[in-house]
Amino acid sequence: MSYTVYVPRDSAALALGADAVADAILSEAQRRAVDVRIVRNGSRGMFWLEPLVEVETAQGRIAYGPIEPDAVAALFDASFLEGGDHPRAHGLTADLPYLSRQERLTFARIGITDPLSLEDYVAHEGYAGLRKALGMDGREIVELITASGLRGRGGAGFPTGIKWKTVLEAAAPTRYIVCNADEGDSGTFSDRMVMEDDPFMLIEGMTIAGLAVGATEGYVYIRSEYPYAVETLKAAIMVARDRGYLGGDILGSGKAFDIEVRKAAGSYVCGEETAMLESLEGRRGIVRAKPPLPALAGLFGQPSVINNVISLATVPLILARGAEFYRDFGMGRSRGTLPLQLAGNIRQGGLVEKAFGVTLRELIETFGGGTASGRPVRAVQVGGPLGAYLPATSLDVEVDYEALAAVGGSLGHGGIVVFDDTVDMVRQARFAMEFCALESCGKCTPCRIGSVRGVEVIDDIIAGRAVEQRIELLRDLCGTMVDGSLCAMGGMTPYPVLSALDHFAEDFSVPTADKAVG
């Protein structure tokens, strides 16, 4: 009898020893003369359980985790290959509340399939969307995406269908699809998971986008800190090309599309679309003034669709199941689902895909299990390092573009970083200014100089020097950065600073010896 065991190949699992666990399972099976087949699947997104080992049984997959290599022999002793009991056993994976309470649409395959098996991908609804798209003209595809209500998942929330329509209608001999995979927000990892754990989904989404707007070339700009994602996506592209899903004659349709991977320059500001275009074209990554919009004059001066990974990865499902299916999830103008990423001081960090409308409290308390320290939540930063710090009194706000904006927040890329009641918010405000000072491209004065002056002013506050006057000066400086910066980098850096001033004023007004400038 042969047994199938799943051990993730996602970089989060690898960092925690997944390769060694897989080797230990094979070694122990050989020693006991048991036939075991190891499948390297993606991560389920429950990082506190990694490396998560799953065993295929007649009832479904049984989960064991976290598993260290030296625990493998005990797993065999406990008959884990038949789903036997063990202190690290969690029962059927699909029944775990963390997973069963989610609405996984975009992440439906992740953790289930072998990321580089095209057969596995097709067996789980993969390429159903592309096959449908091949029977449609570009305008029909764009109308379907528009009707789904999909908005850009990179942070701006701009309607994807309208962006595609602009590119489709632009008069130009060449158009491009550009995938922004420069995922640099602190506490975010959903793009990385797609590229490592379900790369064909992104390839299919980009191909459909190409068919929609008449582009035959696409570029994926991946942050250099993701070497495993680069390697996995390149391998998947080669497989897709060899099997006729990319190239000059996609599945015999006579339509062409291909993808090239470019490694990013290691700069946060290259996540801004025009700085990314500069970098892709071989220049220093600094922002461009708008207009013209990239949809009309983007990569190499041609009309370009620029979407982030999650936006493009969502497209195949919408094509396969229809606009109405996707639009039925969500609330208000925020339709569909969003992969949310729980990080910071939280007991159960990981990925949660839910329809818009879930509250921060449900995410942090029900899915995340509260803080890792066991102390009360004091602040939550939603939307990366440029997102506002929300107080614990805002935990019942719904995750929705408009609802978060109404309380001074932003959804960004769906990163949620949790802080307990020991956090010093004046230092968090200083971190925001220091981050901008380090990462600014330097093109505009409010961002380049304002962030440096911001650090100096906050240092004065921490040292207790003329605190009231410095706070007034800091607010004035933030206003200048918001109004005068060229892009979101300088324009949004004040948001976490101002939110810290507004919601945690007591941390700015009590100079203490232990707040010495670091």
Coordinates of C-alpha atoms in Angstrom, one line a residue:
M1 CA 0.0 0.0 0.0
S2 CA 1.3 3.5 -0.9
Y3 CA 0.7 6.6 1.2
T4 CA 0.6 10.2 0.1
V5 CA 2.1 12.8 2.4
Y6 CA 2.1 16.5 1.7
V7 CA 4.9 18.8 2.9
P8 CA 4.8 22.5 1.8
R9 CA 7.5 24.0 -0.4
D10 CA 6.4 27.6 0.3
S11 CA 9.4 29.7 1.6
A12 CA 7.8 30.3 5.0
A13 CA 7.7 26.5 5.5
L14 CA 11.2 26.1 4.1
A15 CA 12.5 28.7 6.5
L16 CA 11.1 26.5 9.3
G17 CA 12.7 23.3 8.1
A18 CA 10.2 21.8 5.6
D19 CA 12.9 20.3 3.5
A20 CA 14.5 18.5 6.4
V21 CA 11.0 17.2 7.5
A22 CA 10.4 15.8 4.0
D23 CA 13.8 14.1 4.0
A24 CA 13.2 12.7 7.5
I25 CA 9.8 11.2 6.4
L26 CA 11.3 9.5 3.4
S27 CA 14.2 8.2 5.4
E28 CA 11.9 6.8 8.2
A29 CA 9.6 5.3 5.6
Q30 CA 12.5 3.5 3.9
R31 CA 13.8 2.3 7.3
R32 CA 10.3 0.8 8.0
A33 CA 9.9 -0.5 4.5
V34 CA 6.7 1.7 4.0
D35 CA 5.9 3.1 0.5
V36 CA 5.4 6.8 0.9
R37 CA 5.0 9.4 -1.8
I38 CA 5.9 13.0 -0.9
V39 CA 4.0 15.8 -2.6
R40 CA 5.5 19.3 -2.1
N41 CA 2.3 21.4 -2.0
G42 CA 1.9 25.1 -1.2
S43 CA 1.3 26.5 2.3
R44 CA -2.2 26.6 3.7
G45 CA -1.3 30.0 5.2
M46 CA -1.4 28.9 8.8
F47 CA 2.1 29.8 9.6
W48 CA 2.1 29.0 13.3
L49 CA 1.6 25.3 12.2
E50 CA 4.5 25.2 9.7
P51 CA 5.9 22.9 8.7
L52 CA 2.4 21.5 8.3
V53 CA 2.4 17.8 7.3
E54 CA -0.8 16.4 5.8
V55 CA -1.6 12.8 5.1
E56 CA -4.1 11.6 2.5
T57 CA -6.7 9.3 4.0
A58 CA -10.1 8.0 2.9
Q59 CA -11.8 10.7 5.0
G60 CA -9.6 13.5 3.6
R61 CA -6.3 15.1 4.5
I62 CA -5.3 14.9 8.2
A63 CA -3.1 17.7 9.5
Y64 CA -0.1 17.5 11.8
G65 CA 2.0 20.5 12.8
P66 CA 4.3 22.1 13.5
I67 CA 6.6 19.1 12.8
E68 CA 10.3 19.1 13.4
P69 CA 12.6 16.5 11.8
D70 CA 13.3 14.7 15.1
A71 CA 9.5 14.3 15.6
V72 CA 9.0 12.2 12.5
A73 CA 9.8 8.8 14.0
A74 CA 7.1 9.5 16.7
L75 CA 4.6 10.3 13.9
F76 CA 5.2 6.9 12.4
D77 CA 4.9 5.2 15.8
A78 CA 1.5 7.0 16.1
S79 CA 0.4 5.5 12.8
F80 CA 0.0 9.0 11.3
L81 CA -0.1 7.5 7.8
E82 CA -3.6 6.1 8.7
G83 CA -4.5 9.4 10.4
G84 CA -3.5 8.1 13.9
D85 CA -3.7 10.3 17.0
H86 CA -0.7 12.4 18.0
P87 CA -0.2 15.5 20.2
R88 CA 0.4 17.5 17.0
A89 CA -2.6 16.1 15.2
H90 CA -5.4 18.6 14.2
G91 CA -7.9 16.4 12.4
L92 CA -9.2 17.0 8.9
T93 CA -7.4 20.0 7.4
A94 CA -10.5 21.2 5.6
D95 CA -12.4 21.3 8.9
L96 CA -10.0 23.4 10.8
P97 CA -11.9 26.6 11.8
Y98 CA -9.2 28.9 10.5
L99 CA -9.8 27.5 7.0
S100 CA -13.5 26.5 7.1
R101 CA -14.6 30.0 8.1
Q102 CA -12.9 31.6 5.1
E103 CA -14.3 32.2 1.6
R104 CA -11.3 31.1 -0.4
L105 CA -11.9 32.1 -4.0
T106 CA -8.5 33.3 -5.3
F107 CA -6.7 31.1 -2.8
A108 CA -8.9 28.0 -3.4
R109 CA -6.1 25.8 -4.7
I110 CA -3.2 27.1 -2.5
G111 CA -2.0 24.5 -0.1
I112 CA -3.9 21.8 -2.0
T113 CA -2.0 21.4 -5.2
D114 CA 1.6 20.9 -6.3
P115 CA 2.5 24.5 -7.5
L116 CA 4.5 23.2 -10.5
S117 CA 2.1 20.5 -11.6
L118 CA 0.1 21.7 -14.6
E119 CA -2.0 18.5 -14.4
D120 CA -2.9 19.4 -10.8
Y121 CA -3.7 23.0 -11.7
V122 CA -6.0 21.9 -14.6
A123 CA -7.7 19.3 -12.4
H124 CA -8.7 22.0 -9.9
E125 CA -10.4 24.4 -12.4
G126 CA -7.1 25.8 -13.8
Y127 CA -7.2 27.3 -17.3
A128 CA -11.0 27.1 -17.4
G129 CA -11.0 30.9 -17.5
L130 CA -8.5 31.1 -20.3
R131 CA -10.4 28.6 -22.4
K132 CA -13.6 30.7 -22.0
A133 CA -11.6 33.9 -22.8
L134 CA -10.3 32.4 -26.1
G135 CA -13.9 32.3 -27.3
M136 CA -14.5 36.0 -26.6
D137 CA -13.3 39.2 -28.1
G138 CA -11.4 41.8 -26.1
R139 CA -14.3 44.1 -25.4
E140 CA -16.4 41.2 -24.0
I141 CA -13.7 40.2 -21.6
V142 CA -13.3 43.8 -20.4
E143 CA -17.0 44.1 -19.9
L144 CA -17.1 40.9 -17.9
I145 CA -14.3 42.2 -15.6
T146 CA -16.0 45.5 -15.2
A147 CA -19.3 43.8 -14.3
S148 CA -17.6 41.7 -11.6
G149 CA -16.7 44.9 -9.6
L150 CA -13.1 43.9 -9.3
R151 CA -10.9 46.7 -8.0
G152 CA -7.1 46.8 -7.9
R153 CA -5.8 44.9 -5.0
G154 CA -2.5 46.8 -4.8
G155 CA -3.9 49.6 -2.7
A156 CA -5.5 52.2 -4.8
G157 CA -8.7 50.2 -5.4
F158 CA -9.2 51.5 -8.9
P159 CA -11.8 49.6 -11.0
T160 CA -9.8 47.0 -13.0
G161 CA -12.3 46.9 -15.9
I162 CA -12.0 50.7 -16.4
K163 CA -8.2 50.5 -16.5
W164 CA -8.4 47.7 -19.1
K165 CA -10.9 49.6 -21.2
T166 CA -8.6 52.6 -21.3
V167 CA -5.8 50.5 -22.6
L168 CA -8.0 48.6 -25.1
E169 CA -9.3 51.8 -26.6
A170 CA -5.9 53.5 -26.8
A171 CA -4.6 53.9 -30.4
A172 CA -1.2 52.3 -30.4
P173 CA 0.7 49.5 -32.3
T174 CA 1.8 47.8 -29.1
R175 CA 0.4 47.3 -25.6
Y176 CA 1.8 45.6 -22.5
I177 CA 0.7 43.8 -19.4
V178 CA 2.8 44.6 -16.4
C179 CA 2.4 42.7 -13.1
N180 CA 3.6 44.7 -10.1
A181 CA 5.0 42.0 -7.8
D182 CA 7.2 44.3 -5.8
E183 CA 5.4 43.4 -2.6
G184 CA 7.2 45.7 -0.1
D185 CA 4.6 46.5 2.5
S186 CA 5.5 45.3 6.0
G187 CA 3.4 42.4 7.1
T188 CA 2.2 41.4 3.6
F189 CA 2.9 38.1 1.8
S190 CA -0.1 37.2 -0.4
D191 CA 1.7 38.0 -3.6
R192 CA 4.6 35.8 -2.6
M193 CA 2.2 33.0 -1.8
V194 CA 0.5 33.2 -5.2
M195 CA 3.8 33.1 -7.1
E196 CA 5.3 30.3 -5.0
D197 CA 2.1 28.2 -4.3
D198 CA -0.1 28.7 -7.4
P199 CA 2.0 30.4 -10.1
F200 CA -0.1 29.1 -13.1
M201 CA -3.0 31.2 -11.7
L202 CA -1.0 34.4 -12.2
I203 CA 0.2 33.3 -15.6
E204 CA -3.4 32.6 -16.7
G205 CA -4.6 35.9 -15.4
M206 CA -1.9 37.8 -17.3
T207 CA -2.7 35.9 -20.4
I208 CA -6.4 36.7 -20.2
A209 CA -5.5 40.4 -19.6
G210 CA -3.4 40.2 -22.8
L211 CA -6.2 38.8 -24.8
A212 CA -8.6 41.5 -23.4
V213 CA -6.5 44.5 -24.4
G214 CA -4.6 43.1 -27.4
A215 CA -1.2 42.8 -25.7
T216 CA 1.2 40.0 -26.7
E217 CA 3.9 40.6 -24.1
G218 CA 3.8 40.7 -20.3
Y219 CA 6.3 41.5 -17.6
V220 CA 6.3 40.4 -14.0
Y221 CA 8.4 42.8 -11.7
I222 CA 9.3 40.7 -8.6
R223 CA 11.0 42.1 -5.6
S224 CA 14.6 40.9 -5.3
E225 CA 14.0 39.7 -1.7
Y226 CA 11.8 36.9 -3.1
P227 CA 14.3 34.6 -4.8
Y228 CA 12.2 31.5 -4.4
A229 CA 9.2 33.2 -5.9
V230 CA 11.3 34.2 -8.9
E231 CA 12.6 30.7 -9.3
T232 CA 9.1 29.1 -9.0
L233 CA 7.4 31.5 -11.4
K234 CA 10.1 31.1 -14.0
A235 CA 9.8 27.3 -13.8
A236 CA 6.0 27.6 -14.2
I237 CA 6.3 29.9 -17.2
M238 CA 8.6 27.3 -18.9
V239 CA 6.0 24.6 -18.3
A240 CA 3.2 26.7 -19.6
R241 CA 5.2 27.6 -22.7
D242 CA 6.1 24.0 -23.4
R243 CA 2.5 22.9 -23.1
G244 CA 1.1 25.6 -25.4
Y245 CA -0.5 27.9 -22.7
L246 CA 2.0 30.7 -23.6
G247 CA 3.7 31.6 -26.9
G248 CA 2.8 32.4 -30.4
D249 CA -0.3 30.1 -30.7
I250 CA -2.0 29.7 -27.4
L251 CA -3.8 26.3 -27.4
G252 CA -4.0 26.5 -31.2
S253 CA -6.1 29.7 -31.2
G254 CA -3.7 31.7 -33.3
K255 CA -3.5 34.2 -30.4
A256 CA -0.1 35.1 -28.9
F257 CA 1.1 36.0 -25.4
D258 CA 4.3 35.5 -23.5
I259 CA 5.7 36.6 -20.1
E260 CA 9.1 37.7 -19.0
V261 CA 10.2 37.9 -15.3
R262 CA 12.3 40.9 -14.2
K263 CA 13.9 41.0 -10.7
A264 CA 13.2 44.3 -8.9
A265 CA 15.8 46.8 -7.8
G266 CA 15.3 46.4 -4.0
S267 CA 13.7 49.8 -3.5
Y268 CA 10.3 50.3 -1.8
V269 CA 9.3 53.2 -4.1
C270 CA 9.6 50.9 -7.1
G271 CA 6.2 49.5 -5.9
E272 CA 4.8 52.8 -7.2
E273 CA 3.8 52.1 -10.8
T274 CA 5.7 54.8 -12.6
A275 CA 8.9 54.2 -10.6
M276 CA 8.5 50.5 -11.5
L277 CA 8.3 51.4 -15.2
E278 CA 11.5 53.4 -14.9
S279 CA 13.2 50.4 -13.3
L280 CA 11.8 48.0 -15.9
E281 CA 13.2 50.2 -18.7
G282 CA 16.6 50.0 -17.1
R283 CA 16.8 53.4 -15.3
R284 CA 16.9 54.4 -11.7
G285 CA 13.5 53.9 -10.1
I286 CA 12.1 57.3 -9.5
V287 CA 8.5 58.4 -10.0
R288 CA 7.2 60.0 -13.1
A289 CA 4.9 63.0 -13.1
K290 CA 1.3 62.3 -14.3
P291 CA -0.2 62.8 -16.8
P292 CA 0.2 60.9 -19.0
L293 CA -1.3 57.9 -17.3
P294 CA 0.5 54.6 -17.7
A295 CA -2.7 53.2 -19.3
L296 CA -2.0 55.6 -22.2
A297 CA 1.8 55.9 -22.1
G298 CA 3.3 53.3 -19.9
L299 CA 6.0 50.7 -20.5
F300 CA 8.3 51.9 -23.3
G301 CA 5.8 54.7 -23.9
Q302 CA 3.0 52.3 -24.9
P303 CA -0.4 51.8 -23.3
S304 CA 0.0 49.4 -20.4
V305 CA -2.2 47.5 -18.0
I306 CA -0.5 47.7 -14.6
N307 CA -2.1 45.4 -12.0
N308 CA -0.7 43.8 -8.9
V309 CA -0.5 40.0 -8.4
I310 CA -3.8 39.5 -6.6
S311 CA -5.8 41.5 -9.1
L312 CA -4.5 39.4 -12.0
A313 CA -4.7 36.2 -10.1
T314 CA -8.4 36.8 -9.4
V315 CA -9.2 37.2 -13.1
P316 CA -9.3 33.4 -14.1
L317 CA -12.0 32.7 -11.5
I318 CA -14.1 35.6 -12.7
L319 CA -13.8 34.3 -16.3
A320 CA -14.5 30.7 -15.3
R321 CA -17.5 31.3 -13.0
G322 CA -18.9 34.6 -14.3
A323 CA -19.1 38.2 -13.1
E324 CA -22.2 37.7 -11.0
F325 CA -20.7 34.8 -9.0
Y326 CA -17.8 37.1 -7.9
R327 CA -19.9 40.2 -7.4
D328 CA -22.2 38.3 -5.0
F329 CA -19.4 38.4 -2.4
G330 CA -18.6 41.6 -0.6
M331 CA -20.4 44.8 0.4
G332 CA -21.1 48.2 -1.1
R333 CA -18.6 49.2 -3.8
S334 CA -16.1 46.6 -2.5
R335 CA -17.0 43.4 -4.3
G336 CA -15.5 39.9 -4.0
T337 CA -12.9 38.8 -1.5
L338 CA -9.6 40.0 -0.3
P339 CA -6.6 37.9 0.9
L340 CA -5.8 39.5 4.3
Q341 CA -2.5 39.0 6.0
L342 CA -2.2 38.9 9.8
A343 CA 1.1 39.8 11.2
G344 CA 2.8 41.6 14.1
N345 CA 2.0 40.7 17.7
I346 CA -0.6 38.0 16.9
R347 CA -1.0 34.4 18.1
Q348 CA -2.0 32.9 14.7
G349 CA -0.3 34.8 11.9
G350 CA -1.2 33.9 8.4
L351 CA -3.5 34.4 5.4
V352 CA -7.2 34.8 5.6
E353 CA -9.3 35.3 2.5
K354 CA -12.7 36.7 3.3
A355 CA -15.4 38.7 1.5
F356 CA -15.3 42.4 2.1
G357 CA -17.3 43.3 5.2
V358 CA -15.5 41.1 7.8
T359 CA -14.5 43.2 10.8
L360 CA -11.0 43.8 12.1
R361 CA -12.1 42.3 15.4
E362 CA -13.1 39.0 13.8
L363 CA -9.8 38.9 11.9
I364 CA -7.7 39.6 14.9
E365 CA -9.6 37.7 17.6
T366 CA -11.4 34.9 15.8
F367 CA -8.8 34.0 13.2
G368 CA -5.7 35.5 14.8
G369 CA -6.5 34.3 18.3
G370 CA -5.5 37.7 19.8
T371 CA -2.1 38.9 20.6
A372 CA 0.9 36.6 20.9
S373 CA 1.8 38.2 24.2
G374 CA -1.7 37.7 25.6
R375 CA -2.0 41.4 26.3
P376 CA -4.8 43.7 25.0
V377 CA -4.6 45.1 21.5
R378 CA -3.7 48.8 21.5
A379 CA -3.2 49.6 17.9
V380 CA -3.6 48.1 14.4
Q381 CA -1.9 49.3 11.3
V382 CA -3.8 48.3 8.1
G383 CA -2.4 48.8 4.7
G384 CA 1.4 48.7 5.2
P385 CA 3.9 51.2 6.5
L386 CA 1.9 54.1 5.0
G387 CA -1.4 53.1 6.7
A388 CA -2.9 54.8 9.7
Y389 CA -2.6 53.4 13.2
L390 CA -6.1 52.6 14.3
P391 CA -7.0 52.4 18.1
A392 CA -8.6 49.3 19.6
T393 CA -11.9 51.2 19.6
S394 CA -11.9 50.9 15.8
L395 CA -11.8 47.1 15.8
D396 CA -15.4 46.8 14.8
V397 CA -14.9 48.7 11.5
E398 CA -15.6 46.6 8.5
V399 CA -12.8 45.8 6.1
D400 CA -14.0 47.8 3.0
Y401 CA -12.3 50.5 1.1
E402 CA -14.9 53.2 2.0
A403 CA -15.5 52.1 5.6
L404 CA -11.8 52.2 6.4
A405 CA -11.4 55.6 4.7
A406 CA -14.3 56.9 6.9
V407 CA -12.2 56.3 10.0
G408 CA -9.0 57.7 8.5
G409 CA -7.6 54.4 7.4
S410 CA -6.7 52.7 4.2
L411 CA -6.9 49.1 3.0
G412 CA -3.7 49.1 1.0
H413 CA -2.6 45.6 0.1
G414 CA -4.5 43.9 2.9
G415 CA -1.7 43.8 5.5
I416 CA -2.8 43.9 9.2
V417 CA -0.1 44.5 11.8
V418 CA -1.2 44.2 15.4
F419 CA 0.4 45.9 18.5
D420 CA -0.4 45.2 22.1
D421 CA -0.6 47.8 24.9
T422 CA 3.2 48.0 25.4
V423 CA 3.7 49.7 22.1
D424 CA 5.2 53.3 22.2
M425 CA 3.3 55.1 19.5
V426 CA 5.7 58.1 19.3
R427 CA 8.4 55.7 18.3
Q428 CA 6.0 54.1 15.7
A429 CA 5.5 57.6 14.3
R430 CA 9.2 58.1 14.2
F431 CA 9.5 54.8 12.3
A432 CA 7.1 56.1 9.6
M433 CA 9.2 59.2 9.0
E434 CA 12.5 57.3 9.1
F435 CA 11.1 54.7 6.7
C436 CA 10.2 57.5 4.2
A437 CA 13.6 59.1 4.7
L438 CA 15.4 55.9 3.8
E439 CA 13.1 54.8 0.9
S440 CA 12.3 58.2 -0.7
C441 CA 13.4 58.3 -4.4
G442 CA 14.4 62.0 -3.8
K443 CA 12.6 63.5 -6.7
C444 CA 10.3 65.8 -4.8
T445 CA 11.3 68.1 -1.9
P446 CA 8.3 67.5 0.5
C447 CA 9.1 63.8 0.6
R448 CA 12.9 64.0 0.4
I449 CA 13.4 66.8 3.0
G450 CA 10.2 66.6 4.9
S451 CA 10.8 63.1 6.1
V452 CA 14.3 64.0 7.4
R453 CA 12.9 67.0 9.2
G454 CA 10.1 64.8 10.5
V455 CA 12.5 62.5 12.2
E456 CA 14.3 65.4 13.8
V457 CA 11.1 67.0 15.1
I458 CA 9.9 63.7 16.6
D459 CA 13.3 63.2 18.2
D460 CA 12.9 66.6 19.9
I461 CA 9.5 65.4 21.1
I462 CA 10.9 62.2 22.5
A463 CA 13.6 64.2 24.2
G464 CA 11.0 66.5 25.8
R465 CA 12.2 69.7 24.0
A466 CA 9.4 72.2 23.5
V467 CA 6.9 69.4 23.0
E468 CA 3.8 71.5 22.3
Q469 CA 5.6 73.7 19.7
R470 CA 7.2 70.6 18.1
I471 CA 3.8 68.8 17.8
E472 CA 2.3 71.9 16.1
L473 CA 5.4 72.0 13.7
L474 CA 5.0 68.2 13.0
R475 CA 1.4 68.6 12.0
D476 CA 2.3 71.5 9.8
L477 CA 5.1 69.5 8.2
C478 CA 2.7 66.6 7.6
G479 CA 0.2 68.9 5.8
T480 CA 3.0 70.0 3.5
M481 CA 4.0 66.4 2.7
V482 CA 0.3 65.4 2.0
D483 CA -0.4 68.3 -0.3
G484 CA 3.0 68.7 -2.0
S485 CA 4.4 65.2 -2.6
L486 CA 4.6 63.8 -6.1
C487 CA 3.4 60.3 -5.2
A488 CA 1.9 58.2 -2.4
M489 CA 5.2 57.6 -0.7
G490 CA 5.5 61.2 0.6
G491 CA 1.8 61.9 0.4
M492 CA 0.8 59.0 2.7
T493 CA 3.8 58.9 5.1
P494 CA 2.1 61.5 7.3
Y495 CA -1.0 59.2 7.8
P496 CA 0.6 56.9 10.4
V497 CA 2.2 60.0 12.1
L498 CA -1.0 62.0 12.2
S499 CA -3.1 59.0 13.4
A500 CA -0.6 58.4 16.2
L501 CA -1.0 62.0 17.2
D502 CA -4.7 61.9 17.0
H503 CA -5.4 58.5 18.7
F504 CA -2.4 58.2 21.1
A505 CA -1.6 61.8 22.1
E506 CA -0.6 60.7 25.6
D507 CA 2.5 59.0 24.1
F508 CA 3.7 62.4 22.7
S509 CA 3.1 64.5 25.7
V510 CA 5.0 62.7 28.5
P511 CA 8.7 63.0 28.0
T512 CA 10.4 60.3 30.0
A513 CA 14.0 59.2 30.6
D514 CA 13.3 55.9 28.9
K515 CA 12.3 57.7 25.6
A516 CA 15.9 58.7 24.9
V517 CA 16.6 59.0 21.2
G518 CA 17.8 55.8 19.8

